[in-house]
Short mmCIF file of C-alpha atoms and ligand atoms in Angstrom, two decimals:
data_model
loop_
_atom_site.label_atom_id
_atom_site.label_comp_id
_atom_site.label_asym_id
_atom_site.label_seq_id
_atom_site.Cartn_x
_atom_site.Cartn_y
_atom_site.Cartn_z
CA MET A 1 96.24 149.79 70.86
CA ALA A 2 93.40 151.51 72.63
CA ARG A 3 93.98 152.57 76.21
CA ALA A 4 91.35 152.43 78.89
CA ALA A 5 90.89 153.96 82.26
CA ASN A 6 91.37 151.07 84.65
CA ASP A 7 88.65 152.04 87.12
CA VAL A 8 85.34 152.61 85.40
CA VAL A 9 81.75 152.92 86.54
CA ILE A 10 79.50 151.21 84.03
CA PRO A 11 76.10 152.91 83.95
CA GLY A 12 72.93 150.85 84.08
CA TYR A 13 72.13 149.62 80.53
CA GLY A 14 75.75 150.46 79.65
CA HIS A 15 79.18 148.96 79.06
CA GLY A 16 82.85 149.37 79.86
CA PHE A 17 86.20 147.64 79.73
CA VAL A 18 89.60 147.62 81.43
CA THR A 19 93.00 146.46 80.22
CA ALA A 20 94.76 144.01 82.55
CA ARG A 21 98.37 142.90 82.58
CA LYS A 22 99.30 139.33 83.46
CA GLY A 23 99.05 139.04 87.24
CA ASP A 24 96.69 141.98 87.76
CA ARG A 25 93.56 141.57 89.84
CA VAL A 26 90.32 142.61 88.17
CA ARG A 27 87.26 143.35 90.31
CA LEU A 28 83.61 143.74 89.32
CA THR A 29 81.31 145.30 91.93
CA ASP A 30 77.52 145.44 91.88
CA LEU A 31 77.02 148.97 93.24
CA GLU A 32 73.28 148.92 93.98
CA GLY A 33 72.50 145.18 94.10
CA ASN A 34 70.47 142.66 92.05
CA GLN A 35 72.51 143.39 88.90
CA VAL A 36 73.94 140.90 86.40
CA GLY A 37 77.18 141.77 84.62
CA ASP A 38 77.90 139.98 81.35
CA LEU A 39 81.68 139.52 81.26
CA TRP A 40 84.16 138.72 78.49
CA ALA A 41 87.97 138.50 78.41
CA ILE A 42 89.93 138.96 75.18
CA SER A 43 93.68 138.48 74.71
CA VAL A 44 95.37 141.81 73.99
CA ASP A 45 97.87 140.06 71.70
CA ASP A 46 95.42 137.98 69.64
CA HIS A 47 91.81 139.11 69.52
CA ASP A 48 90.71 135.68 68.23
CA GLU A 49 91.80 134.22 71.57
CA TYR A 50 89.14 134.97 74.19
CA LEU A 51 87.38 133.41 77.15
CA SER A 52 85.32 130.46 75.94
CA THR A 53 82.57 129.25 78.24
CA ALA A 54 82.36 125.97 76.29
CA THR A 55 86.10 125.32 76.67
CA THR A 56 85.87 126.28 80.35
CA ARG A 57 82.99 123.88 80.97
CA MET A 58 84.87 121.08 79.22
CA LEU A 59 88.22 121.61 80.97
CA SER A 60 86.74 122.29 84.43
CA GLY A 61 84.10 119.59 84.17
CA ARG A 62 81.53 122.03 85.53
CA VAL A 63 78.47 123.88 84.31
CA PHE A 64 79.05 126.99 86.47
CA PRO A 65 82.18 128.89 87.61
CA ARG A 66 83.88 127.85 90.84
CA LEU A 67 86.24 129.78 93.10
CA GLY A 68 89.92 129.02 92.58
CA GLU A 69 89.43 127.71 89.06
CA PRO A 70 90.49 129.25 85.76
CA PHE A 71 88.42 130.35 82.81
CA TYR A 72 89.97 129.06 79.57
CA THR A 73 90.28 130.55 76.12
CA THR A 74 89.43 129.40 72.62
CA ARG A 75 93.04 128.11 72.60
CA ASP A 76 92.69 126.11 75.86
CA ARG A 77 94.82 128.52 77.93
CA PRO A 78 93.83 130.09 81.26
CA ILE A 79 92.89 133.78 80.83
CA LEU A 80 91.28 134.61 84.21
CA THR A 81 91.28 132.78 87.55
CA PHE A 82 88.30 133.24 89.87
CA LEU A 83 89.88 134.43 93.14
CA ALA A 84 87.17 135.86 95.39
CA ASP A 85 83.42 136.34 95.65
CA THR A 86 81.39 138.15 98.32
CA SER A 87 78.02 137.38 96.69
CA PRO A 88 75.76 134.37 97.34
CA GLY A 89 77.76 132.67 94.57
CA TYR A 90 75.34 132.39 91.65
CA HIS A 91 77.02 132.93 88.27
CA ASP A 92 76.09 131.58 84.86
CA MET A 93 78.07 130.12 81.95
CA MET A 94 75.11 128.81 79.93
CA PHE A 95 73.12 131.81 78.66
CA ALA A 96 73.81 133.96 75.62
CA SER A 97 73.70 137.74 76.06
CA CYS A 98 70.38 139.54 75.72
CA CYS A 99 69.86 141.11 72.31
CA ASP A 100 67.49 143.29 70.32
CA ALA A 101 65.50 140.30 69.04
CA LEU A 102 64.86 139.05 72.59
CA TYR A 103 63.32 142.36 73.65
CA ARG A 104 61.33 142.65 70.41
CA ARG A 105 59.77 139.26 71.19
CA ARG A 106 58.66 140.83 74.47
CA GLY A 107 57.15 143.81 72.64
CA LYS A 108 59.98 146.24 73.45
CA ALA A 109 61.49 147.82 70.35
CA ASN A 110 64.88 149.54 70.50
CA HIS A 111 65.60 148.29 74.02
CA PRO A 112 69.21 148.53 75.23
CA ASN A 113 70.85 145.11 75.18
CA CYS A 114 74.12 143.40 76.03
CA ARG A 115 74.89 142.36 72.46
CA ASP A 116 74.84 145.91 71.09
CA ASN A 117 76.70 147.06 74.20
CA TYR A 118 79.40 144.41 73.64
CA PHE A 119 80.13 145.67 70.14
CA ALA A 120 80.22 149.27 71.35
CA ALA A 121 82.62 148.33 74.15
CA ILE A 122 85.11 146.38 72.01
CA GLU A 123 85.23 149.22 69.49
CA GLY A 124 86.66 151.29 72.33
CA ALA A 125 89.28 148.58 72.90
CA GLY A 126 90.23 148.46 69.23
CA VAL A 127 88.84 144.91 68.85
CA ARG A 128 86.73 143.79 65.89
CA HIS A 129 84.64 140.64 66.23
CA ALA A 130 82.11 139.46 63.65
CA ASN A 131 80.20 137.55 66.32
CA ILE A 132 79.74 137.98 70.05
CA PRO A 133 81.37 135.32 72.23
CA ASP A 134 79.16 133.72 74.87
CA PRO A 135 79.55 135.65 78.15
CA VAL A 136 80.09 134.68 81.77
CA ASN A 137 77.02 136.12 83.49
CA ILE A 138 78.26 137.31 86.85
CA PHE A 139 75.62 137.25 89.63
CA GLN A 140 73.03 135.62 87.31
CA ASN A 141 70.88 133.29 89.40
CA THR A 142 69.83 130.60 86.94
CA PRO A 143 70.89 127.23 88.35
CA ALA A 144 69.85 124.01 86.62
CA ARG A 145 67.52 121.35 87.95
CA PRO A 146 68.55 117.68 87.79
CA ASP A 147 66.52 117.32 84.56
CA GLY A 148 68.60 120.08 82.95
CA SER A 149 65.94 122.79 82.94
CA PHE A 150 66.84 126.20 84.36
CA ILE A 151 65.45 127.93 87.42
CA TYR A 152 64.97 131.65 86.68
CA GLY A 153 65.83 133.20 90.04
CA VAL A 154 66.03 136.86 91.02
CA THR A 155 69.60 138.13 91.05
CA MET A 156 70.77 137.80 94.67
CA SER A 157 73.80 140.12 94.84
CA ALA A 158 73.64 142.88 97.49
CA PRO A 159 74.94 146.45 97.07
CA GLY A 160 78.75 146.29 97.16
CA ASP A 161 79.04 142.58 96.40
CA HIS A 162 82.02 141.91 94.15
CA VAL A 163 83.98 139.23 92.37
CA THR A 164 87.75 139.30 91.82
CA PHE A 165 89.81 137.60 89.12
CA ARG A 166 93.52 137.30 88.36
CA ALA A 167 94.51 137.95 84.76
CA GLU A 168 96.61 135.06 83.45
CA MET A 169 97.59 136.91 80.25
CA PRO A 170 97.34 140.52 79.07
CA CYS A 171 93.65 140.91 78.35
CA PHE A 172 90.74 143.27 77.90
CA VAL A 173 87.97 142.55 80.38
CA VAL A 174 84.65 143.78 78.99
CA VAL A 175 81.45 144.06 81.05
CA THR A 176 77.90 145.09 80.21
CA ALA A 177 75.40 145.92 82.96
CA CYS A 178 72.68 143.60 81.72
CA SER A 179 69.71 145.54 80.33
CA SER A 180 66.99 143.07 81.36
CA GLU A 181 64.44 144.54 83.77
CA ARG A 182 63.20 140.98 84.35
CA ILE A 183 66.31 139.46 85.95
CA ASN A 184 67.72 142.68 87.43
CA ALA A 185 64.83 143.37 89.80
CA GLY A 186 63.15 146.10 87.75
CA ALA A 187 65.93 148.19 86.24
CA SER A 188 69.55 147.94 85.13
CA THR A 189 71.86 149.64 87.64
CA PRO A 190 75.55 150.66 87.68
CA MET A 191 78.57 148.42 88.25
CA ARG A 192 82.21 149.24 88.92
CA LEU A 193 85.01 147.50 86.98
CA GLN A 194 88.58 148.05 88.16
CA VAL A 195 92.12 146.77 87.83
CA LEU A 196 93.81 146.37 91.22
CA ARG A 197 97.49 146.78 90.47
CA ALA A 198 100.11 146.71 93.19
CA ALA A 199 101.54 150.22 93.47
CA THR A 200 105.13 150.55 92.29
CA ARG A 201 107.09 152.69 94.74
CA ARG A 202 110.08 154.85 93.92
CA ARG A 203 112.87 154.95 96.46
ZN1 ZN B 301 71.86 141.39 79.07
#
């Protein structure tokens, strides 16, 4: 199994992952503000079991994540619980990751994108997926109107804002610093992803 440093700075337009044990806290910090992080969680023991936004929406009865509630896997089991949030509280579970085709439609060839970054990140974790799971888009400010259409808001997170999760099973947590200039206030900027593990003391 691949090993990861458990405190990584993800560059703008980049990717990273950490490996959490059951019970660990995992924190994602927006270092410079206005930055979306696409987030995935994959079971270390079975790479076909991963965070499913569709399962989470069904079992929570909600469109967007809520503090105190779990995110569920493709096998209906909790994988992360949403413990804390210092941001204004906008997060998305409806949008796919940005990809090469999206930027090409905007006239930008060979633009960095979260889909390519996802596959690069999981290679580092020793995971092979044929398709990219739908992400949780942390700090993404795209709430829905009553008619179901989305509001495309500017990402509201301030420098240092962070979200914290508890791992409910051993899992890889993968994050890409979303590459979209449009929703990230002009440029993609760095994020910090870390496992907060209680120190074990020797007596
Ligand atoms: Zn993206």
